[in-house]
Coordinates of C-alpha atoms in Angstrom, one line a residue:
V543 CA 20.5 11.3 19.3
K544 CA 21.8 8.4 17.3
G545 CA 18.5 7.5 15.8
Q546 CA 17.7 11.1 14.9
S547 CA 20.5 11.7 12.4
S548 CA 18.9 9.9 9.5
A549 CA 15.6 11.8 9.8
Y550 CA 17.4 15.1 9.8
A551 CA 19.6 14.1 7.0
S552 CA 16.6 13.0 4.9
E553 CA 14.7 16.2 5.6
A554 CA 17.7 18.4 4.7
A555 CA 18.5 16.5 1.6
N556 CA 14.9 16.5 0.4
N557 CA 14.4 20.2 0.9
P558 CA 17.7 22.1 0.3
Q559 CA 15.8 25.3 -0.2
L560 CA 14.6 25.6 3.4
S561 CA 15.0 29.1 4.7
D562 CA 18.2 29.4 6.7
N563 CA 17.4 30.3 10.3
F564 CA 21.0 30.9 11.3
N565 CA 22.6 33.0 8.6
H566 CA 20.5 36.1 8.5
G567 CA 18.5 35.0 5.4
R568 CA 21.4 34.5 3.1
A569 CA 21.4 31.3 1.0
A570 CA 23.4 28.7 2.8
D571 CA 24.6 27.2 -0.5
A572 CA 25.5 30.4 -2.3
T573 CA 29.1 30.0 -1.4
P574 CA 31.6 27.2 -2.0
S575 CA 32.6 25.4 1.1
F576 CA 35.8 27.4 1.4
G577 CA 36.3 31.1 1.3
V578 CA 33.9 34.1 1.4
G579 CA 31.6 34.9 -1.5
S580 CA 29.9 38.3 -1.9
L581 CA 26.5 36.5 -1.9
G582 CA 27.1 33.7 0.6
I583 CA 28.5 33.0 3.9
S584 CA 32.1 32.1 4.9
H585 CA 33.2 28.6 5.8
S586 CA 33.4 29.5 9.5
E587 CA 29.9 31.0 9.4
Q588 CA 28.7 27.7 7.9
L589 CA 30.6 25.8 10.6
F590 CA 28.8 27.7 13.4
Q591 CA 25.4 27.4 11.6
D592 CA 25.8 23.6 11.3
A593 CA 26.9 23.3 14.9
T594 CA 23.9 25.4 16.0
S595 CA 21.5 23.4 13.8
S596 CA 22.6 20.0 15.3
F597 CA 22.5 21.4 18.8
L598 CA 18.9 22.6 18.2
A599 CA 17.9 19.3 16.6
T600 CA 19.3 17.4 19.6
L601 CA 17.5 19.6 22.1
S602 CA 14.2 19.6 20.3
S603 CA 14.1 15.8 19.6
S604 CA 16.3 13.9 22.1
I605 CA 16.3 15.5 25.6
Y606 CA 12.8 14.2 26.5
S607 CA 12.6 11.3 24.1
K608 CA 13.0 8.6 26.7
H609 CA 10.8 10.2 29.4
P610 CA 7.0 10.0 29.9
Q611 CA 5.1 12.9 28.5
S612 CA 4.8 15.9 30.8
S613 CA 7.6 14.6 33.1
S614 CA 10.5 16.6 34.3
L615 CA 14.1 15.6 33.7
P616 CA 15.7 13.6 36.5
P617 CA 18.1 15.5 38.7
K618 CA 21.2 13.7 37.2
E619 CA 20.2 14.6 33.6
S620 CA 19.3 18.1 34.7
Q621 CA 22.8 18.5 36.1
E622 CA 24.4 17.1 33.0
L623 CA 22.4 19.4 30.8
A624 CA 23.4 22.4 33.0
E625 CA 27.0 21.5 32.7
F626 CA 26.8 21.1 28.9
I627 CA 25.0 24.5 28.6
D628 CA 27.7 26.1 30.7
L629 CA 30.3 24.5 28.5
I630 CA 28.6 26.0 25.4
R631 CA 28.3 29.4 27.0
W632 CA 32.0 29.3 27.8
A633 CA 33.3 27.9 24.5
F634 CA 31.2 29.9 22.0
P635 CA 31.9 33.5 21.3
P636 CA 29.2 35.8 22.9
E637 CA 28.2 37.2 19.5
T638 CA 27.2 33.7 18.1
K639 CA 23.6 32.5 18.0
V640 CA 24.3 29.3 19.9
H641 CA 25.8 31.3 22.7
T642 CA 22.6 33.4 22.8
L643 CA 20.6 30.2 22.8
A644 CA 22.7 28.8 25.7
E645 CA 22.2 32.0 27.7
D646 CA 18.4 31.8 27.1
L647 CA 18.5 28.1 28.2
K648 CA 20.4 29.0 31.3
Q649 CA 18.0 31.8 32.2
E650 CA 15.0 29.5 31.6
F651 CA 16.6 26.4 33.1
R652 CA 13.8 25.6 35.6
S653 CA 11.3 25.8 32.8
I654 CA 13.3 23.7 30.3
T655 CA 13.9 20.9 32.8
S656 CA 10.3 20.9 34.1
N657 CA 8.8 19.5 30.9
E658 CA 9.2 19.3 27.2
E659 CA 6.8 22.1 26.6
G660 CA 9.0 24.5 28.5
L661 CA 12.0 23.5 26.5
L662 CA 10.1 23.8 23.2
K663 CA 8.9 27.3 24.2
V664 CA 12.5 28.5 24.6
L665 CA 13.6 26.8 21.4
S666 CA 10.8 28.3 19.4
R667 CA 12.4 31.7 20.1
H668 CA 15.5 30.5 18.2
M669 CA 14.1 28.3 15.4
D670 CA 10.9 27.6 13.5
L671 CA 10.0 24.3 15.2
R672 CA 7.7 23.4 12.2
E673 CA 10.6 23.5 9.7
G674 CA 13.2 22.1 12.1
A675 CA 16.9 22.7 11.8
T676 CA 18.6 23.5 8.6
W677 CA 22.2 23.0 7.6
S678 CA 24.6 24.6 5.2
K679 CA 25.8 23.1 1.9
R680 CA 29.0 22.4 3.8
C681 CA 27.2 19.6 5.7
T682 CA 24.5 18.7 3.1
G683 CA 26.9 18.6 0.2
G684 CA 23.9 18.8 -2.0
N685 CA 23.8 15.0 -1.8
S686 CA 21.0 12.9 -0.2
N687 CA 23.7 10.5 1.0
E688 CA 25.1 13.1 3.3
D689 CA 24.3 13.2 7.0
P690 CA 24.1 16.9 8.0
Y691 CA 23.1 16.1 11.6
S692 CA 26.3 14.2 12.3
C693 CA 28.4 16.8 10.4
G694 CA 26.9 19.5 12.6
I695 CA 27.5 17.5 15.8
W696 CA 31.2 17.1 14.8
S697 CA 31.3 20.8 14.1
L698 CA 29.8 21.4 17.6
L699 CA 32.4 19.2 19.3
H700 CA 35.2 20.8 17.3
I701 CA 34.1 24.3 18.3
I702 CA 33.7 23.3 21.9
S703 CA 37.1 21.7 22.2
I704 CA 38.9 24.7 20.6
G705 CA 36.6 27.3 22.1
V706 CA 37.2 26.2 25.7
A707 CA 41.0 26.4 25.3
E708 CA 40.8 29.8 23.5
R709 CA 38.4 31.4 25.9
H710 CA 40.2 30.0 28.9
S711 CA 43.6 31.3 27.6
S712 CA 42.2 34.7 26.8
V713 CA 40.5 35.1 30.2
V714 CA 43.0 33.4 32.5
G715 CA 46.1 33.6 30.4
D716 CA 48.8 31.1 29.7
S717 CA 49.6 30.6 33.4
E718 CA 46.8 28.1 33.8
R719 CA 45.5 25.4 31.4
V720 CA 41.9 24.4 31.1
S721 CA 41.0 20.9 32.1
V722 CA 40.5 18.9 29.0
Q723 CA 39.1 16.1 31.2
H724 CA 36.3 18.4 32.5
A725 CA 35.4 19.5 29.0
G726 CA 35.3 15.8 27.9
Q727 CA 33.2 14.8 30.8
S728 CA 30.7 17.6 30.0
I729 CA 30.5 16.6 26.4
Q730 CA 30.0 12.9 27.3

C-alpha cells in the first residue's frame, strides 16, 4: 500500500479529467470542497468517493502484490481480509457504492481469495481497471503535489471509525458500546 500512493497521486494529478466512476458521471471538481453546488457533488459525497477510490486502488494493486502469480491468499491474510470486508459492510451505509462493493466481495469471497484474477473480475464490476481509481478535487486539490491515495485512505479510516459507532448505536442502542479495539484490529 505504501509504495502505491505516489503512482496513484501522479496518475490523478496528470489526468484530472478522468471520468468519475463513483459520482454518477458528474464532474468531481465542479463543486468547491465545501457545500453543495447545483452542478457538482457535496463534500460528503466527495469524501465517500475518495474513500471508495483508495479502497479500490488498494484491492486492485496491493492484496496480491507480495504473492507469486496465480497463488491464493494464505489463510491468515484471507481471514484478515474477511474481517476488514465485514467492517466495511458494517460501517458504510447500505446505499453507498463501497458497501455494495463489500457485499459483492463477501459473496465472491472464495473467488477473490483463490487468485488475483478472481479479485480483479469482481473489481471490474465496480471500476474500469484500465483507468484505475479516480479521486475528487477534495483530494487532488488540482495540485500535482497532492497525494489523493493517502487522502482517500484517511477518508476511509475516518468513515469506518465513525460508521461503526453510528451503525452499532442505531442497531443495538446506547445500552451497549461497540468495541473500538475490534475495529482498530480489523483496520490494522
